């Protein structure tokens, strides 16, 4: 098996708001259907669906490995996403034995980990 990509499917409480959130986060959108888009950035991708199941959304977490978590956090801060999107949250960097990460909750409640592994 030669794997080429992994593209998780995530849901949205409000599809239009989530679409705008991910575009503001720097992802490029490819509209696939009226209720599903593909979001890409630097060769990585996920599908956003106009589907909301609270238990599913509340338990969805994605880890995005970044080269430099400090720079990533500063960029996330500059986007001011919590001021633009109700329920969006940004949490500061936490340092762990394996590396460091910061967290973003999207407007639906999906938790993104932006992390850098120790070298």
mmCIF file of N, CA and C in Angstrom:
data_model
loop_
_atom_site.group_PDB
_atom_site.id
_atom_site.type_symbol
_atom_site.label_atom_id
_atom_site.label_comp_id
_atom_site.label_asym_id
_atom_site.label_seq_id
_atom_site.Cartn_x
_atom_site.Cartn_y
_atom_site.Cartn_z
ATOM 1 N N UNK A 1 0.844 -1.172 0.000
ATOM 2 C CA UNK A 1 0.000 0.000 0.000
ATOM 3 C C UNK A 1 0.890 1.237 0.000
ATOM 4 N N UNK A 2 0.673 2.117 -0.959
ATOM 5 C CA UNK A 2 1.403 3.384 -1.022
ATOM 6 C C UNK A 2 0.425 4.506 -0.712
ATOM 7 N N UNK A 3 0.510 5.021 0.490
ATOM 8 C CA UNK A 3 -0.405 6.059 0.951
ATOM 9 C C UNK A 3 -0.012 7.400 0.325
ATOM 10 N N UNK A 4 -1.017 8.130 -0.143
ATOM 11 C CA UNK A 4 -0.768 9.438 -0.751
ATOM 12 C C UNK A 4 -1.299 10.593 0.086
ATOM 13 N N UNK A 5 -2.363 10.343 0.847
ATOM 14 C CA UNK A 5 -2.897 11.405 1.697
ATOM 15 C C UNK A 5 -3.852 10.815 2.721
ATOM 16 N N UNK A 6 -4.133 11.615 3.723
ATOM 17 C CA UNK A 6 -5.145 11.298 4.720
ATOM 18 C C UNK A 6 -6.009 12.538 4.838
ATOM 19 N N UNK A 7 -7.310 12.392 4.582
ATOM 20 C CA UNK A 7 -8.211 13.539 4.577
ATOM 21 C C UNK A 7 -9.397 13.267 5.490
ATOM 22 N N UNK A 8 -9.326 13.749 6.707
ATOM 23 C CA UNK A 8 -10.459 13.537 7.616
ATOM 24 C C UNK A 8 -11.678 14.357 7.185
ATOM 25 N N UNK A 9 -12.840 13.878 7.598
ATOM 26 C CA UNK A 9 -14.098 14.583 7.393
ATOM 27 C C UNK A 9 -14.478 15.215 8.725
ATOM 28 N N UNK A 10 -14.759 16.512 8.709
ATOM 29 C CA UNK A 10 -15.223 17.176 9.914
ATOM 30 C C UNK A 10 -16.551 17.858 9.626
ATOM 31 N N UNK A 11 -17.300 18.099 10.672
ATOM 32 C CA UNK A 11 -18.607 18.716 10.526
ATOM 33 C C UNK A 11 -18.601 20.176 10.924
ATOM 34 N N UNK A 12 -19.758 20.791 10.737
ATOM 35 C CA UNK A 12 -19.900 22.205 11.054
ATOM 36 C C UNK A 12 -21.296 22.475 11.590
ATOM 37 N N UNK A 13 -21.339 23.244 12.662
ATOM 38 C CA UNK A 13 -22.627 23.675 13.210
ATOM 39 C C UNK A 13 -23.292 24.652 12.241
ATOM 40 N N UNK A 14 -22.495 25.593 11.726
ATOM 41 C CA UNK A 14 -22.956 26.540 10.707
ATOM 42 C C UNK A 14 -21.931 26.482 9.580
ATOM 43 N N UNK A 15 -22.307 25.863 8.485
ATOM 44 C CA UNK A 15 -21.384 25.586 7.386
ATOM 45 C C UNK A 15 -20.735 26.855 6.839
ATOM 46 N N UNK A 16 -21.506 27.912 6.618
ATOM 47 C CA UNK A 16 -20.961 29.147 6.055
ATOM 48 C C UNK A 16 -19.944 29.796 7.002
ATOM 49 N N UNK A 17 -20.271 29.838 8.269
ATOM 50 C CA UNK A 17 -19.342 30.413 9.240
ATOM 51 C C UNK A 17 -18.050 29.595 9.284
ATOM 52 N N UNK A 18 -18.165 28.279 9.300
ATOM 53 C CA UNK A 18 -16.977 27.431 9.335
ATOM 54 C C UNK A 18 -16.146 27.576 8.061
ATOM 55 N N UNK A 19 -16.790 27.699 6.920
ATOM 56 C CA UNK A 19 -16.064 27.909 5.660
ATOM 57 C C UNK A 19 -15.223 29.186 5.756
ATOM 58 N N UNK A 20 -15.824 30.249 6.236
ATOM 59 C CA UNK A 20 -15.096 31.521 6.362
ATOM 60 C C UNK A 20 -13.966 31.418 7.375
ATOM 61 N N UNK A 21 -14.209 30.721 8.479
ATOM 62 C CA UNK A 21 -13.190 30.526 9.506
ATOM 63 C C UNK A 21 -11.951 29.854 8.916
ATOM 64 N N UNK A 22 -12.150 28.776 8.180
ATOM 65 C CA UNK A 22 -11.007 28.041 7.636
ATOM 66 C C UNK A 22 -10.295 28.814 6.534
ATOM 67 N N UNK A 23 -11.015 29.623 5.786
ATOM 68 C CA UNK A 23 -10.359 30.493 4.805
ATOM 69 C C UNK A 23 -9.517 31.544 5.531
ATOM 70 N N UNK A 24 -10.058 32.113 6.616
ATOM 71 C CA UNK A 24 -9.280 33.073 7.411
ATOM 72 C C UNK A 24 -8.059 32.415 8.044
ATOM 73 N N UNK A 25 -8.161 31.139 8.348
ATOM 74 C CA UNK A 25 -7.042 30.397 8.939
ATOM 75 C C UNK A 25 -5.956 30.108 7.898
ATOM 76 N N UNK A 26 -6.252 30.384 6.629
ATOM 77 C CA UNK A 26 -5.240 30.236 5.582
ATOM 78 C C UNK A 26 -5.408 29.029 4.693
ATOM 79 N N UNK A 27 -6.495 28.290 4.846
ATOM 80 C CA UNK A 27 -6.760 27.153 3.978
ATOM 81 C C UNK A 27 -7.429 27.629 2.695
ATOM 82 N N UNK A 28 -7.170 26.926 1.603
ATOM 83 C CA UNK A 28 -7.827 27.202 0.335
ATOM 84 C C UNK A 28 -9.018 26.255 0.195
ATOM 85 N N UNK A 29 -10.135 26.793 -0.248
ATOM 86 C CA UNK A 29 -11.361 26.006 -0.359
ATOM 87 C C UNK A 29 -11.606 25.570 -1.799
ATOM 88 N N UNK A 30 -11.967 24.308 -1.941
ATOM 89 C CA UNK A 30 -12.463 23.771 -3.204
ATOM 90 C C UNK A 30 -13.880 23.281 -2.910
ATOM 91 N N UNK A 31 -14.859 23.945 -3.498
ATOM 92 C CA UNK A 31 -16.254 23.555 -3.269
ATOM 93 C C UNK A 31 -16.535 22.285 -4.075
ATOM 94 N N UNK A 32 -16.967 21.249 -3.378
ATOM 95 C CA UNK A 32 -17.261 19.974 -4.024
ATOM 96 C C UNK A 32 -18.755 19.813 -4.291
ATOM 97 N N UNK A 33 -19.553 20.172 -3.318
ATOM 98 C CA UNK A 33 -21.009 20.111 -3.401
ATOM 99 C C UNK A 33 -21.557 21.294 -2.616
ATOM 100 N N UNK A 34 -22.838 21.511 -2.647
ATOM 101 C CA UNK A 34 -23.420 22.614 -1.874
ATOM 102 C C UNK A 34 -23.230 22.427 -0.375
ATOM 103 N N UNK A 35 -22.943 21.188 0.040
ATOM 104 C CA UNK A 35 -22.820 20.896 1.468
ATOM 105 C C UNK A 35 -21.478 20.263 1.855
ATOM 106 N N UNK A 36 -20.469 20.387 0.978
ATOM 107 C CA UNK A 36 -19.152 19.841 1.312
ATOM 108 C C UNK A 36 -18.070 20.567 0.515
ATOM 109 N N UNK A 37 -16.994 20.904 1.227
ATOM 110 C CA UNK A 37 -15.831 21.532 0.605
ATOM 111 C C UNK A 37 -14.564 20.820 1.051
ATOM 112 N N UNK A 38 -13.572 20.882 0.205
ATOM 113 C CA UNK A 38 -12.245 20.396 0.531
ATOM 114 C C UNK A 38 -11.396 21.625 0.864
ATOM 115 N N UNK A 39 -10.704 21.589 2.006
ATOM 116 C CA UNK A 39 -9.813 22.666 2.407
ATOM 117 C C UNK A 39 -8.384 22.148 2.375
ATOM 118 N N UNK A 40 -7.499 22.903 1.733
ATOM 119 C CA UNK A 40 -6.117 22.465 1.569
ATOM 120 C C UNK A 40 -5.148 23.551 2.024
ATOM 121 N N UNK A 41 -3.978 23.093 2.456
ATOM 122 C CA UNK A 41 -2.885 24.002 2.822
ATOM 123 C C UNK A 41 -1.596 23.190 2.807
ATOM 124 N N UNK A 42 -0.649 23.629 2.022
ATOM 125 C CA UNK A 42 0.682 23.011 1.974
ATOM 126 C C UNK A 42 0.622 21.499 1.745
ATOM 127 N N UNK A 43 -0.287 21.049 0.899
ATOM 128 C CA UNK A 43 -0.383 19.628 0.574
ATOM 129 C C UNK A 43 -1.209 18.803 1.543
ATOM 130 N N UNK A 44 -1.743 19.418 2.581
ATOM 131 C CA UNK A 44 -2.590 18.718 3.549
ATOM 132 C C UNK A 44 -4.034 19.141 3.317
ATOM 133 N N UNK A 45 -4.981 18.266 3.657
ATOM 134 C CA UNK A 45 -6.373 18.581 3.337
ATOM 135 C C UNK A 45 -7.340 17.906 4.301
ATOM 136 N N UNK A 46 -8.529 18.481 4.372
ATOM 137 C CA UNK A 46 -9.645 17.875 5.094
ATOM 138 C C UNK A 46 -10.934 18.288 4.396
ATOM 139 N N UNK A 47 -11.973 17.493 4.631
ATOM 140 C CA UNK A 47 -13.296 17.792 4.094
ATOM 141 C C UNK A 47 -14.142 18.429 5.190
ATOM 142 N N UNK A 48 -14.804 19.513 4.850
ATOM 143 C CA UNK A 48 -15.753 20.153 5.758
ATOM 144 C C UNK A 48 -17.149 19.867 5.223
ATOM 145 N N UNK A 49 -17.987 19.336 6.095
ATOM 146 C CA UNK A 49 -19.343 18.971 5.708
ATOM 147 C C UNK A 49 -20.367 19.844 6.420
ATOM 148 N N UNK A 50 -21.468 20.081 5.755
ATOM 149 C CA UNK A 50 -22.594 20.769 6.376
ATOM 150 C C UNK A 50 -23.376 19.715 7.155
ATOM 151 N N UNK A 51 -22.778 19.265 8.237
ATOM 152 C CA UNK A 51 -23.365 18.215 9.066
ATOM 153 C C UNK A 51 -22.972 18.491 10.511
ATOM 154 N N UNK A 52 -23.942 18.408 11.392
ATOM 155 C CA UNK A 52 -23.662 18.676 12.797
ATOM 156 C C UNK A 52 -24.311 17.616 13.670
ATOM 157 N N UNK A 53 -23.462 16.859 14.323
ATOM 158 C CA UNK A 53 -23.878 15.911 15.351
ATOM 159 C C UNK A 53 -23.052 16.295 16.574
ATOM 160 N N UNK A 54 -23.698 16.842 17.567
ATOM 161 C CA UNK A 54 -22.998 17.422 18.716
ATOM 162 C C UNK A 54 -21.953 16.486 19.313
ATOM 163 N N UNK A 55 -22.298 15.238 19.577
ATOM 164 C CA UNK A 55 -21.340 14.304 20.174
ATOM 165 C C UNK A 55 -20.123 14.085 19.280
ATOM 166 N N UNK A 56 -20.346 14.058 17.986
ATOM 167 C CA UNK A 56 -19.244 13.872 17.030
ATOM 168 C C UNK A 56 -18.337 15.106 17.032
ATOM 169 N N UNK A 57 -18.934 16.280 16.886
ATOM 170 C CA UNK A 57 -18.159 17.519 16.848
ATOM 171 C C UNK A 57 -17.410 17.725 18.162
ATOM 172 N N UNK A 58 -18.085 17.513 19.278
ATOM 173 C CA UNK A 58 -17.469 17.730 20.588
ATOM 174 C C UNK A 58 -16.301 16.787 20.861
ATOM 175 N N UNK A 59 -16.189 15.711 20.089
ATOM 176 C CA UNK A 59 -15.114 14.740 20.287
ATOM 177 C C UNK A 59 -14.136 14.697 19.119
ATOM 178 N N UNK A 60 -14.218 15.669 18.232
ATOM 179 C CA UNK A 60 -13.299 15.723 17.093
ATOM 180 C C UNK A 60 -12.090 16.574 17.445
ATOM 181 N N UNK A 61 -10.910 15.981 17.277
ATOM 182 C CA UNK A 61 -9.648 16.686 17.480
ATOM 183 C C UNK A 61 -8.745 16.376 16.292
ATOM 184 N N UNK A 62 -8.029 17.404 15.836
ATOM 185 C CA UNK A 62 -7.067 17.240 14.757
ATOM 186 C C UNK A 62 -5.729 17.793 15.226
ATOM 187 N N UNK A 63 -4.666 17.093 14.900
ATOM 188 C CA UNK A 63 -3.320 17.546 15.248
ATOM 189 C C UNK A 63 -2.630 17.964 13.962
ATOM 190 N N UNK A 64 -2.195 19.206 13.909
ATOM 191 C CA UNK A 64 -1.460 19.717 12.755
ATOM 192 C C UNK A 64 -0.039 20.017 13.214
ATOM 193 N N UNK A 65 0.914 19.237 12.717
ATOM 194 C CA UNK A 65 2.306 19.465 13.088
ATOM 195 C C UNK A 65 2.834 20.679 12.338
ATOM 196 N N UNK A 66 3.459 21.573 13.074
ATOM 197 C CA UNK A 66 4.036 22.780 12.484
ATOM 198 C C UNK A 66 5.536 22.802 12.754
ATOM 199 N N UNK A 67 6.239 23.573 11.941
ATOM 200 C CA UNK A 67 7.687 23.660 12.080
ATOM 201 C C UNK A 67 8.095 24.411 13.337
ATOM 202 N N UNK A 68 7.357 25.474 13.659
ATOM 203 C CA UNK A 68 7.712 26.317 14.798
ATOM 204 C C UNK A 68 6.425 26.746 15.497
ATOM 205 N N UNK A 69 6.138 26.178 16.649
ATOM 206 C CA UNK A 69 4.871 26.434 17.329
ATOM 207 C C UNK A 69 4.779 27.877 17.829
ATOM 208 N N UNK A 70 5.910 28.472 18.193
ATOM 209 C CA UNK A 70 5.886 29.864 18.661
ATOM 210 C C UNK A 70 5.457 30.792 17.528
ATOM 211 N N UNK A 71 6.049 30.617 16.354
ATOM 212 C CA UNK A 71 5.662 31.429 15.195
ATOM 213 C C UNK A 71 4.208 31.169 14.808
ATOM 214 N N UNK A 72 3.804 29.924 14.877
ATOM 215 C CA UNK A 72 2.423 29.553 14.568
ATOM 216 C C UNK A 72 1.462 30.254 15.514
ATOM 217 N N UNK A 73 1.776 30.231 16.789
ATOM 218 C CA UNK A 73 0.915 30.867 17.783
ATOM 219 C C UNK A 73 0.816 32.374 17.532
ATOM 220 N N UNK A 74 1.927 33.004 17.226
ATOM 221 C CA UNK A 74 1.922 34.441 16.938
ATOM 222 C C UNK A 74 1.049 34.739 15.714
ATOM 223 N N UNK A 75 1.132 33.897 14.706
ATOM 224 C CA UNK A 75 0.292 34.071 13.510
ATOM 225 C C UNK A 75 -1.185 33.891 13.857
ATOM 226 N N UNK A 76 -1.490 32.869 14.654
ATOM 227 C CA UNK A 76 -2.877 32.649 15.073
ATOM 228 C C UNK A 76 -3.398 33.830 15.879
ATOM 229 N N UNK A 77 -2.575 34.360 16.769
ATOM 230 C CA UNK A 77 -2.961 35.546 17.545
ATOM 231 C C UNK A 77 -3.298 36.714 16.626
ATOM 232 N N UNK A 78 -2.472 36.918 15.611
ATOM 233 C CA UNK A 78 -2.659 38.055 14.709
ATOM 234 C C UNK A 78 -3.947 37.955 13.898
ATOM 235 N N UNK A 79 -4.460 36.753 13.714
ATOM 236 C CA UNK A 79 -5.705 36.572 12.960
ATOM 237 C C UNK A 79 -6.933 37.026 13.747
ATOM 238 N N UNK A 80 -6.789 37.093 15.075
ATOM 239 C CA UNK A 80 -7.876 37.565 15.948
ATOM 240 C C UNK A 80 -9.183 36.792 15.716
ATOM 241 N N UNK A 81 -9.069 35.497 15.554
ATOM 242 C CA UNK A 81 -10.231 34.658 15.232
ATOM 243 C C UNK A 81 -11.321 34.680 16.300
ATOM 244 N N UNK A 82 -10.986 34.672 17.604
ATOM 245 C CA UNK A 82 -12.053 34.710 18.609
ATOM 246 C C UNK A 82 -12.914 35.977 18.535
ATOM 247 N N UNK A 83 -12.353 37.077 18.071
ATOM 248 C CA UNK A 83 -13.137 38.310 17.934
ATOM 249 C C UNK A 83 -14.053 38.251 16.713
ATOM 250 N N UNK A 84 -13.656 37.486 15.706
ATOM 251 C CA UNK A 84 -14.432 37.389 14.462
ATOM 252 C C UNK A 84 -15.491 36.299 14.508
ATOM 253 N N UNK A 85 -15.240 35.261 15.309
ATOM 254 C CA UNK A 85 -16.104 34.077 15.296
ATOM 255 C C UNK A 85 -16.533 33.713 16.714
ATOM 256 N N UNK A 86 -17.821 33.797 16.952
ATOM 257 C CA UNK A 86 -18.359 33.402 18.250
ATOM 258 C C UNK A 86 -18.010 31.935 18.502
ATOM 259 N N UNK A 87 -17.622 31.626 19.675
ATOM 260 C CA UNK A 87 -17.259 30.278 20.125
ATOM 261 C C UNK A 87 -15.870 29.827 19.678
ATOM 262 N N UNK A 88 -15.178 30.588 18.830
ATOM 263 C CA UNK A 88 -13.798 30.243 18.483
ATOM 264 C C UNK A 88 -12.908 30.651 19.656
ATOM 265 N N UNK A 89 -11.921 29.807 19.944
ATOM 266 C CA UNK A 89 -11.013 30.091 21.055
ATOM 267 C C UNK A 89 -9.587 29.737 20.656
ATOM 268 N N UNK A 90 -8.651 30.481 21.206
ATOM 269 C CA UNK A 90 -7.230 30.213 21.038
ATOM 270 C C UNK A 90 -6.619 30.075 22.415
ATOM 271 N N UNK A 91 -5.927 28.967 22.652
ATOM 272 C CA UNK A 91 -5.272 28.729 23.944
ATOM 273 C C UNK A 91 -3.766 28.829 23.770
ATOM 274 N N UNK A 92 -3.066 29.358 24.774
ATOM 275 C CA UNK A 92 -1.618 29.549 24.655
ATOM 276 C C UNK A 92 -0.845 28.244 24.557
ATOM 277 N N UNK A 93 0.423 28.387 24.233
ATOM 278 C CA UNK A 93 1.320 27.244 24.077
ATOM 279 C C UNK A 93 1.495 26.518 25.407
ATOM 280 N N UNK A 94 1.437 25.207 25.325
ATOM 281 C CA UNK A 94 1.746 24.335 26.465
ATOM 282 C C UNK A 94 2.978 23.521 26.092
ATOM 283 N N UNK A 95 3.863 23.360 27.049
ATOM 284 C CA UNK A 95 5.088 22.593 26.821
ATOM 285 C C UNK A 95 4.942 21.233 27.491
ATOM 286 N N UNK A 96 5.243 20.193 26.738
ATOM 287 C CA UNK A 96 5.126 18.816 27.204
ATOM 288 C C UNK A 96 6.467 18.113 27.020
ATOM 289 N N UNK A 97 6.580 16.903 27.532
ATOM 290 C CA UNK A 97 7.836 16.177 27.374
ATOM 291 C C UNK A 97 8.102 15.792 25.915
ATOM 292 N N UNK A 98 7.084 15.681 25.090
ATOM 293 C CA UNK A 98 7.233 15.307 23.679
ATOM 294 C C UNK A 98 7.389 16.509 22.756
ATOM 295 N N UNK A 99 7.035 17.725 23.248
ATOM 296 C CA UNK A 99 7.093 18.922 22.414
ATOM 297 C C UNK A 99 6.163 19.989 22.953
ATOM 298 N N UNK A 100 5.727 20.884 22.080
ATOM 299 C CA UNK A 100 4.876 22.000 22.495
ATOM 300 C C UNK A 100 3.706 22.137 21.535
ATOM 301 N N UNK A 101 2.590 22.689 22.061
ATOM 302 C CA UNK A 101 1.421 22.867 21.221
ATOM 303 C C UNK A 101 0.549 23.993 21.750
ATOM 304 N N UNK A 102 -0.229 24.573 20.842
ATOM 305 C CA UNK A 102 -1.287 25.499 21.209
ATOM 306 C C UNK A 102 -2.572 24.952 20.616
ATOM 307 N N UNK A 103 -3.682 25.539 20.998
ATOM 308 C CA UNK A 103 -4.972 24.956 20.630
ATOM 309 C C UNK A 103 -5.909 26.010 20.058
ATOM 310 N N UNK A 104 -6.697 25.595 19.077
ATOM 311 C CA UNK A 104 -7.750 26.434 18.509
ATOM 312 C C UNK A 104 -9.030 25.620 18.480
ATOM 313 N N UNK A 105 -10.085 26.197 19.031
ATOM 314 C CA UNK A 105 -11.427 25.623 18.867
ATOM 315 C C UNK A 105 -12.087 26.377 17.729
ATOM 316 N N UNK A 106 -12.587 25.665 16.728
ATOM 317 C CA UNK A 106 -13.275 26.342 15.632
ATOM 318 C C UNK A 106 -14.673 26.753 16.091
ATOM 319 N N UNK A 107 -15.434 27.482 15.278
ATOM 320 C CA UNK A 107 -16.749 27.966 15.716
ATOM 321 C C UNK A 107 -17.744 26.865 16.079
ATOM 322 N N UNK A 108 -17.507 25.647 15.609
ATOM 323 C CA UNK A 108 -18.398 24.531 15.939
ATOM 324 C C UNK A 108 -17.981 23.800 17.202
ATOM 325 N N UNK A 109 -16.706 23.959 17.590
ATOM 326 C CA UNK A 109 -16.191 23.277 18.771
ATOM 327 C C UNK A 109 -15.115 22.257 18.481
ATOM 328 N N UNK A 110 -14.753 22.073 17.217
ATOM 329 C CA UNK A 110 -13.681 21.141 16.871
ATOM 330 C C UNK A 110 -12.362 21.680 17.419
ATOM 331 N N UNK A 111 -11.600 20.805 18.054
ATOM 332 C CA UNK A 111 -10.338 21.189 18.690
ATOM 333 C C UNK A 111 -9.169 20.861 17.775
ATOM 334 N N UNK A 112 -8.439 21.893 17.408
ATOM 335 C CA UNK A 112 -7.219 21.751 16.622
ATOM 336 C C UNK A 112 -6.022 21.904 17.550
ATOM 337 N N UNK A 113 -5.085 20.966 17.448
ATOM 338 C CA UNK A 113 -3.792 21.037 18.129
ATOM 339 C C UNK A 113 -2.772 21.482 17.074
ATOM 340 N N UNK A 114 -2.078 22.557 17.323
ATOM 341 C CA UNK A 114 -0.969 22.980 16.461
ATOM 342 C C UNK A 114 0.291 22.690 17.254
ATOM 343 N N UNK A 115 1.049 21.692 16.825
ATOM 344 C CA UNK A 115 2.160 21.235 17.654
ATOM 345 C C UNK A 115 3.475 21.073 16.941
ATOM 346 N N UNK A 116 4.503 21.140 17.749
ATOM 347 C CA UNK A 116 5.887 20.952 17.288
ATOM 348 C C UNK A 116 6.522 19.895 18.188
ATOM 349 N N UNK A 117 7.040 18.832 17.593
ATOM 350 C CA UNK A 117 7.695 17.786 18.361
ATOM 351 C C UNK A 117 9.111 18.219 18.735
ATOM 352 N N UNK A 118 9.577 17.778 19.893
ATOM 353 C CA UNK A 118 10.950 18.080 20.317
ATOM 354 C C UNK A 118 11.923 17.439 19.345
ATOM 355 N N UNK A 119 13.026 18.120 19.161
ATOM 356 C CA UNK A 119 14.034 17.598 18.221
ATOM 357 C C UNK A 119 15.032 16.735 18.934
#
